[in-house]
Coordinates of C-alpha atoms in Angstrom, one line a residue:
M1 CA -29.6 13.1 15.8
F2 CA -27.1 9.6 15.2
K3 CA -29.9 6.7 15.4
H4 CA -29.6 6.1 11.7
L5 CA -25.9 4.4 12.4
H6 CA -27.9 1.6 14.9
G7 CA -29.2 -1.4 13.6
S8 CA -27.5 -3.0 11.2
N9 CA -24.8 -0.5 10.3
E10 CA -23.5 -0.8 13.9
L11 CA -20.3 -1.1 14.5
P12 CA -18.9 -4.4 14.3
R13 CA -17.6 -6.1 17.9
E14 CA -14.3 -7.0 17.2
A15 CA -14.1 -3.8 15.1
A16 CA -15.2 -2.0 18.9
E17 CA -13.0 -4.3 20.1
F18 CA -9.7 -3.1 18.2
F19 CA -10.3 0.8 19.0
I20 CA -10.8 0.6 22.6
V21 CA -7.6 -1.9 23.1
F22 CA -5.4 0.7 20.8
S23 CA -6.7 3.7 22.1
R24 CA -5.6 2.0 25.8
Y25 CA -2.6 1.1 24.3
E26 CA -1.6 4.3 22.9
F27 CA -2.5 5.6 26.5
A28 CA 0.0 3.2 27.9
L29 CA 3.0 3.8 26.0
K30 CA 2.7 7.7 26.6
R31 CA 2.6 6.9 30.5
A32 CA 5.0 4.0 30.1
G33 CA 7.3 6.7 28.5
F34 CA 7.4 5.7 24.5
V35 CA 6.4 9.6 24.1
N36 CA 6.8 11.9 21.0
G37 CA 6.5 16.0 20.8
T38 CA 7.6 19.1 22.0
V39 CA 7.0 20.9 25.5
G40 CA 4.2 23.0 25.1
K41 CA 2.4 20.8 21.8
A42 CA 0.4 17.8 21.9
A43 CA 2.2 14.3 22.6
S44 CA 1.6 11.6 20.7
P45 CA 2.8 8.0 21.2
N46 CA 6.4 6.4 20.2
W47 CA 5.6 3.3 18.1
D48 CA 9.1 3.2 16.6
G49 CA 10.5 3.4 20.4
Y50 CA 8.8 0.8 21.1
G51 CA 8.9 -1.2 18.2
K52 CA 12.7 -0.7 18.8
K53 CA 13.0 -1.5 22.1
L54 CA 11.3 -5.2 21.8
G55 CA 13.8 -6.0 19.2
T56 CA 14.1 -8.6 16.5
T57 CA 13.0 -11.6 19.2
F58 CA 9.8 -10.0 19.2
F59 CA 9.3 -9.6 15.5
G60 CA 10.8 -13.3 15.1
I61 CA 8.0 -14.4 17.5
V62 CA 5.1 -12.1 15.4
T63 CA 6.8 -13.7 11.9
A64 CA 6.2 -17.0 13.2
S65 CA 2.9 -16.2 14.2
E66 CA -0.3 -17.8 12.1
Q67 CA -2.8 -15.2 13.1
A68 CA -0.1 -12.4 11.9
K69 CA 0.8 -13.6 8.3
I70 CA -1.9 -11.6 6.4
F71 CA 0.8 -8.4 7.9
F72 CA 3.6 -10.5 5.6
E73 CA 1.5 -11.7 2.9
K74 CA -0.8 -8.6 2.0
P75 CA -0.5 -5.3 4.4
P76 CA -3.1 -3.3 4.7
K77 CA -3.1 -0.4 2.2
R78 CA -2.3 2.9 2.7
L79 CA -4.8 6.2 1.4
D80 CA -3.3 8.1 -0.2
L81 CA -4.1 11.6 -1.8
Q82 CA -3.8 11.8 -5.7
E83 CA -2.9 14.9 -7.5
D84 CA -6.6 15.3 -8.7
R85 CA -7.5 15.3 -5.2
T86 CA -9.2 11.7 -5.2
L87 CA -8.6 9.3 -2.4
K88 CA -7.0 6.0 -3.6
F89 CA -6.1 3.0 -1.4
L90 CA -2.0 2.1 -2.7
E91 CA 0.1 -1.4 -1.5
V92 CA 2.8 -0.5 0.8
E93 CA 6.4 -1.6 1.5
A94 CA 6.1 -5.3 2.7
V95 CA 6.4 -5.3 6.7
T96 CA 10.5 -6.5 7.9
N97 CA 10.7 -4.9 10.6
N98 CA 8.8 -3.9 13.8
K99 CA 8.5 -0.4 12.5
K100 CA 7.2 -1.6 9.7
L101 CA 4.6 -4.2 11.8
F102 CA 3.3 -1.2 14.6
D103 CA 2.6 0.9 10.8
A104 CA 0.6 -1.7 9.9
V105 CA -1.3 -2.3 13.1
K106 CA -1.7 1.9 13.1
R107 CA -2.8 1.6 9.4
V108 CA -5.7 -1.2 10.3
R109 CA -7.1 1.8 12.6
N110 CA -6.6 4.5 10.5
N111 CA -8.3 2.8 7.7
L112 CA -11.3 1.8 9.9
F113 CA -11.3 5.6 11.5
H114 CA -10.6 7.5 8.7
G115 CA -10.5 5.5 5.6
E116 CA -13.8 5.5 3.8
K117 CA -14.9 1.8 5.8
I118 CA -18.3 1.9 4.2
S119 CA -19.1 -1.6 5.4
M120 CA -16.4 -4.3 7.1
G121 CA -15.1 -7.6 4.9
E122 CA -13.9 -10.5 5.9
R123 CA -10.2 -8.9 5.0
D124 CA -10.8 -6.3 7.2
K125 CA -11.8 -8.9 10.3
K126 CA -8.8 -10.7 9.3
L127 CA -6.7 -7.3 9.4
I128 CA -8.1 -6.1 12.8
A129 CA -7.8 -9.8 14.3
A130 CA -4.4 -10.1 13.6
S131 CA -3.7 -6.3 14.7
L132 CA -5.1 -7.1 18.3
H133 CA -2.7 -10.4 17.9
V134 CA 0.2 -8.7 17.7
L135 CA -0.7 -6.0 20.6
E136 CA -1.7 -9.2 22.7
L137 CA 1.9 -10.8 21.4
A138 CA 3.2 -7.5 22.4
M139 CA 1.9 -7.4 25.9
D140 CA 3.0 -11.3 26.2
N141 CA 6.6 -11.1 25.4
P142 CA 8.1 -7.3 26.6
G143 CA 12.0 -8.9 26.5
I144 CA 14.1 -7.5 29.0
S145 CA 13.2 -3.7 28.2
E146 CA 12.0 -2.1 31.8
E147 CA 9.8 0.1 29.5
C148 CA 8.2 -2.0 27.7
K149 CA 7.5 -4.0 30.7
R150 CA 6.0 -0.9 32.1
V151 CA 3.5 -0.8 28.8
V152 CA 2.4 -3.7 30.4
Q153 CA 1.7 -2.9 33.6
T154 CA -0.1 0.8 32.5
F155 CA -2.3 -1.0 30.6
Q156 CA -3.5 -3.4 32.3
Y157 CA -4.4 -0.7 35.5
S158 CA -3.8 2.9 35.9
P159 CA -5.6 5.1 38.6
S160 CA -7.3 7.8 37.7
S161 CA -5.9 11.3 36.1
G162 CA -9.2 12.8 36.4
Q163 CA -9.0 13.8 33.1

């Protein structure tokens, strides 16, 4: 049924790697206690809480990184629904803190996964590389927060949950 998706239209390796890392990261966030939701309802990762725990030191590390500069110079656009029900990519606010940084990483994922990316250009590849770099920096710099250290531990190894 989906054989037409193979060949020259295959998902680039870096996009596949990003999807794998991102999904594992969200698993680790939830298991480490960075979770949003209501009892009896779906749980979701708490990226905002994670960013707060990483603190301003982490943000300074990212802003000093050449590999992440695309987030500060030209962050990924957001796909918005227009009044006439059409879709349009729009500019977003500058990345000025961890919340907006992780929002940008999530937007890269959303734009690739949901956002009409028929083919990947050089900018997409740079955004993916920057996203992976930010996630790796967060793993390498959990700070003093025990919760952030648990994200690292959970990401690296987790016993099978049977799910």
